[in-house]
Short mmCIF file of C-alpha atoms and ligand atoms in Angstrom, two decimals:
data_model
loop_
_atom_site.label_atom_id
_atom_site.label_comp_id
_atom_site.label_asym_id
_atom_site.label_seq_id
_atom_site.Cartn_x
_atom_site.Cartn_y
_atom_site.Cartn_z
CA UNK A 1 52.50 -36.34 -11.42
CA UNK A 2 50.85 -32.41 -12.05
CA UNK A 3 52.47 -30.18 -13.45
CA UNK A 4 53.49 -27.27 -11.18
CA UNK A 5 51.70 -24.04 -12.41
CA UNK A 6 53.09 -21.02 -12.08
CA UNK A 7 51.72 -18.30 -9.92
CA UNK A 8 51.25 -15.10 -12.50
CA UNK A 9 50.38 -12.24 -9.87
CA UNK A 10 52.86 -10.45 -7.51
CA UNK A 11 54.77 -13.26 -6.45
CA UNK A 12 56.14 -14.49 -10.24
CA UNK A 13 58.95 -16.79 -8.18
CA UNK A 14 56.36 -19.30 -6.50
CA UNK A 15 54.88 -22.47 -8.06
CA UNK A 16 52.35 -24.45 -6.59
CA UNK A 17 53.12 -28.18 -6.29
CA UNK A 18 51.95 -31.41 -5.02
CA UNK A 19 53.30 -31.86 -0.78
CA UNK A 20 55.36 -34.08 -0.09
CA UNK A 21 56.25 -36.02 2.65
CA UNK A 22 59.23 -33.58 3.39
CA UNK A 23 56.71 -30.89 3.60
CA UNK A 24 54.91 -31.31 6.27
CA UNK A 25 56.64 -29.64 9.76
CA UNK A 26 56.53 -26.52 7.07
CA UNK A 27 53.14 -26.84 6.40
CA UNK A 28 51.96 -27.38 9.75
CA UNK A 29 54.32 -24.58 11.06
CA UNK A 30 52.53 -21.68 8.38
CA UNK A 31 49.23 -22.79 9.45
CA UNK A 32 49.96 -21.90 12.98
CA UNK A 33 51.43 -18.69 11.87
CA UNK A 34 48.31 -17.70 9.50
CA UNK A 35 45.85 -19.67 11.68
CA UNK A 36 46.28 -19.81 15.32
CA UNK A 37 46.64 -22.18 17.65
CA UNK A 38 42.61 -22.89 17.64
CA UNK A 39 42.39 -23.46 14.58
CA UNK A 40 41.84 -27.11 15.60
CA UNK A 41 38.80 -26.50 17.36
CA UNK A 42 37.05 -26.41 13.64
CA UNK A 43 34.52 -28.35 12.89
CA UNK A 44 36.47 -29.19 9.44
CA UNK A 45 39.07 -31.26 11.04
CA UNK A 46 36.52 -33.33 13.00
CA UNK A 47 36.29 -34.50 9.08
CA UNK A 48 39.77 -34.52 8.51
CA UNK A 49 41.30 -35.83 11.54
CA UNK A 50 43.18 -39.56 11.32
CA UNK A 51 42.05 -39.40 7.30
CA UNK A 52 45.03 -38.48 4.71
CA UNK A 53 43.96 -36.28 2.37
CA UNK A 54 42.15 -37.09 -1.27
CA UNK A 55 44.50 -39.01 -3.41
CA UNK A 56 46.49 -36.11 -5.03
CA UNK A 57 44.68 -33.46 -3.75
CA UNK A 58 47.36 -31.88 -1.54
CA UNK A 59 49.79 -28.27 -2.62
CA UNK A 60 51.96 -26.48 -1.25
CA UNK A 61 53.26 -22.59 -2.75
CA UNK A 62 57.17 -22.74 -3.10
CA UNK A 63 59.33 -19.72 -2.80
CA UNK A 64 62.56 -20.08 -5.35
CA UNK A 65 64.25 -21.32 -2.29
CA UNK A 66 61.85 -24.06 -2.22
CA UNK A 67 60.28 -22.45 1.31
CA UNK A 68 56.65 -23.41 1.40
CA UNK A 69 54.68 -20.36 1.42
CA UNK A 70 51.40 -21.44 1.42
CA UNK A 71 49.42 -24.67 1.81
CA UNK A 72 45.86 -26.37 0.63
CA UNK A 73 44.14 -29.73 0.75
CA UNK A 74 41.02 -31.40 -0.03
CA UNK A 75 39.23 -34.40 1.72
CA UNK A 76 36.85 -36.82 0.70
CA UNK A 77 33.68 -37.00 2.41
CA UNK A 78 29.77 -38.06 2.21
CA UNK A 79 27.51 -35.95 2.00
CA UNK A 80 24.81 -37.33 4.33
CA UNK A 81 23.99 -41.20 5.00
CA UNK A 82 24.60 -42.91 2.02
CA UNK A 83 25.05 -39.44 0.24
CA UNK A 84 26.89 -38.33 -2.71
CA UNK A 85 30.35 -37.92 -2.18
CA UNK A 86 32.36 -34.52 -2.91
CA UNK A 87 35.67 -32.91 -1.35
CA UNK A 88 36.08 -31.01 1.80
CA UNK A 89 39.12 -28.08 1.00
CA UNK A 90 40.74 -26.64 3.65
CA UNK A 91 43.19 -25.38 5.80
CA UNK A 92 43.83 -23.17 2.89
CA UNK A 93 46.50 -20.92 4.22
CA UNK A 94 49.52 -18.59 3.02
CA UNK A 95 52.11 -16.87 4.91
CA UNK A 96 51.31 -14.18 6.73
CA UNK A 97 54.56 -11.99 5.37
CA UNK A 98 53.38 -13.09 2.03
CA UNK A 99 49.65 -11.84 1.51
CA UNK A 100 47.87 -10.32 -0.63
CA UNK A 101 50.66 -11.75 -3.66
CA UNK A 102 48.27 -14.28 -5.83
CA UNK A 103 49.48 -17.13 -4.07
CA UNK A 104 46.03 -18.17 -2.11
CA UNK A 105 44.24 -17.32 -5.53
CA UNK A 106 47.16 -19.73 -7.37
CA UNK A 107 46.56 -22.65 -4.60
CA UNK A 108 42.86 -22.13 -4.98
CA UNK A 109 42.55 -22.54 -9.00
CA UNK A 110 45.16 -25.51 -9.12
CA UNK A 111 43.36 -27.57 -6.52
CA UNK A 112 39.84 -26.54 -8.35
CA UNK A 113 41.53 -27.79 -11.64
CA UNK A 114 43.17 -31.01 -10.02
CA UNK A 115 39.50 -31.63 -8.67
CA UNK A 116 37.78 -31.41 -11.79
CA UNK A 117 40.79 -33.10 -13.77
CA UNK A 118 40.40 -36.38 -10.77
CA UNK A 119 36.68 -36.75 -11.54
CA UNK A 120 35.72 -34.96 -8.42
CA UNK A 121 31.93 -33.85 -8.80
CA UNK A 122 31.98 -30.78 -5.77
CA UNK A 123 34.11 -29.17 -3.18
CA UNK A 124 32.55 -27.99 0.07
CA UNK A 125 34.60 -25.62 2.65
CA UNK A 126 33.87 -23.35 5.52
CA UNK A 127 35.44 -19.73 4.40
CA UNK A 128 34.34 -16.42 3.64
CA UNK A 129 32.26 -15.81 1.05
CA UNK A 130 33.57 -12.61 0.05
CA UNK A 131 36.68 -14.22 -0.55
CA UNK A 132 35.70 -18.22 -2.52
CA UNK A 133 33.11 -16.07 -4.27
CA UNK A 134 35.67 -15.48 -6.81
CA UNK A 135 35.96 -19.07 -7.60
CA UNK A 136 32.28 -19.78 -7.76
CA UNK A 137 31.83 -20.77 -4.56
CA UNK A 138 28.70 -20.06 -2.69
CA UNK A 139 26.38 -21.17 -0.03
CA UNK A 140 23.14 -21.33 -2.62
CA UNK A 141 23.45 -25.19 -2.84
CA UNK A 142 24.37 -25.76 0.89
CA UNK A 143 21.32 -25.19 3.11
CA UNK A 144 20.50 -28.74 3.20
CA UNK A 145 23.90 -30.01 4.39
CA UNK A 146 26.08 -29.27 8.16
CA UNK A 147 28.66 -29.76 9.20
CA UNK A 148 29.54 -32.33 12.05
CA UNK A 149 29.68 -29.60 15.05
CA UNK A 150 29.91 -25.62 15.52
CA UNK A 151 30.06 -23.62 12.91
CA UNK A 152 28.35 -20.75 11.24
CA UNK A 153 25.95 -22.05 7.93
CA UNK A 154 26.27 -18.62 5.71
CA UNK A 155 30.28 -19.82 6.10
CA UNK A 156 29.64 -23.03 4.53
CA UNK A 157 29.86 -22.98 0.15
CA UNK A 158 29.81 -25.33 -2.45
CA UNK A 159 31.02 -25.35 -6.32
CA UNK A 160 29.97 -27.92 -8.15
CA UNK A 161 32.42 -29.53 -10.92
CA UNK A 162 29.48 -31.11 -12.20
CA UNK A 163 26.48 -29.82 -12.93
CA UNK A 164 23.29 -30.69 -10.38
CA UNK A 165 26.07 -32.57 -8.08
CA UNK A 166 24.95 -31.07 -5.30
CA UNK A 167 20.62 -31.56 -6.34
CA UNK A 168 19.09 -33.23 -3.63
CA UNK A 169 21.82 -33.78 -1.44
CA UNK A 170 20.97 -33.73 2.26
CA UNK A 171 22.36 -34.30 6.04
CA UNK A 172 25.80 -34.02 7.69
CA UNK A 173 29.37 -34.41 6.09
CA UNK A 174 30.71 -37.64 6.85
CA UNK A 175 34.28 -38.41 6.91
CA UNK A 176 35.31 -40.75 3.95
CA UNK A 177 38.93 -40.52 3.72
CA UNK A 178 41.99 -43.12 3.40
CA UNK A 179 42.44 -43.55 6.98
CA UNK A 180 45.97 -43.02 8.24
CA UNK A 181 48.41 -45.86 9.60
CA UNK A 182 47.36 -46.98 12.87
CA UNK A 183 50.79 -46.17 15.67
CA UNK A 184 53.12 -49.45 15.62
CA UNK A 185 52.30 -50.10 19.13
CA UNK A 186 48.79 -50.51 18.11
CA UNK A 187 49.39 -52.81 15.14
CA UNK A 188 51.67 -55.18 17.16
CA UNK A 189 48.60 -55.22 19.33
CA UNK A 190 45.95 -56.06 17.08
C1 COA B 201 42.70 -15.78 3.18
C2 COA B 201 44.31 -16.05 2.56
C3 COA B 201 44.12 -17.73 2.34
C4 COA B 201 44.11 -15.33 1.32
O1 COA B 201 45.48 -15.44 0.30
P1 COA B 201 46.37 -14.44 -0.11
O2 COA B 201 47.47 -15.27 -0.81
O3 COA B 201 46.63 -13.58 0.79
O4 COA B 201 45.25 -14.23 -1.08
P2 COA B 201 45.24 -13.76 -2.89
O5 COA B 201 46.32 -13.21 -3.15
O6 COA B 201 44.40 -14.74 -3.38
O7 COA B 201 43.66 -12.71 -2.58
C5 COA B 201 43.86 -11.62 -1.53
C6 COA B 201 42.88 -10.57 -2.01
O8 COA B 201 41.58 -11.77 -1.27
C7 COA B 201 41.04 -10.73 -0.29
N1 COA B 201 40.90 -11.22 0.90
C8 COA B 201 42.09 -12.13 1.80
N2 COA B 201 41.45 -12.52 2.83
C9 COA B 201 40.04 -12.47 2.42
C10 COA B 201 38.53 -12.36 3.04
N3 COA B 201 38.92 -13.61 4.37
N4 COA B 201 37.80 -11.94 2.72
C11 COA B 201 37.33 -11.32 1.96
N5 COA B 201 38.78 -10.81 1.47
C12 COA B 201 39.96 -11.39 1.47
C13 COA B 201 42.71 -9.64 0.17
O9 COA B 201 42.07 -8.05 0.50
C14 COA B 201 43.26 -9.52 -1.28
O10 COA B 201 41.87 -8.52 -2.03
P3 COA B 201 42.20 -7.53 -3.83
O11 COA B 201 42.93 -8.96 -4.45
O12 COA B 201 40.74 -7.24 -3.96
O13 COA B 201 43.56 -6.75 -3.41
C15 COA B 201 45.29 -15.40 3.89
O14 COA B 201 45.30 -14.41 3.30
C16 COA B 201 45.28 -16.73 4.66
O15 COA B 201 46.15 -17.59 4.96
N6 COA B 201 44.65 -16.52 5.92
C17 COA B 201 44.43 -16.37 7.38
C18 COA B 201 44.33 -17.78 7.24
C19 COA B 201 42.64 -17.90 6.59
O16 COA B 201 42.14 -17.13 7.07
N7 COA B 201 42.62 -19.45 5.59
C20 COA B 201 41.12 -19.50 5.35
C21 COA B 201 40.41 -20.20 6.19
S1 COA B 201 38.32 -19.89 5.40
#
């Protein structure tokens, strides 16, 4: 179990911890508030739907009362047919009332550190380079990669955790994560 990390910026009472099943409703409500209802139409969502996050890589930020103030999750993907595995990060979101307090940065630093600790080779995401650049993400290694749906090419960013992990990587990202359990009715019918 990973240690919580204290946020040192402008939200000193907040902690980054592993997400639990009890956080799901609050996380979904936060995502609706931060990103709006169109969030489920993103191409990244195609790689997440019906899957569980990569083992040990779903985090929330909590305030002193325990309320969820931020969320980030990472997902297992394959880079092109038969290609190497990597992580897809997202969504990253912070309670709009607590923007620019350092919570997003703390979530990112913790997510990257845990991905390294768990031995992953690279992280990809679709997002704004001016924000994610500060964590080392750039589009320089993603020119031969593609998302499985509409997205803005210059926003497909990556961070190598192992040097050269993305060298020669090409093709469309594919979901490779553990599947969510089928609903009970389907299980019975099968
Ligand atoms: C983007 C987001 C996660 C950042 O979280 P946060 O806790 O506010 O971020 P931090 O406090 O760590 O960093 C704030 C800094 O990032 C900057 N920033 C925030 N979003 C940015 C963006 N899209 N592009 C460039 N800079 C950005 C802020 O201006 C601020 O700059 P400063 O440090 O110079 O003042 C949060 O604003 C959010 O949830 N936004 C809505 C959802 C979203 O867009 N998620 C990203 C999907 S790609």
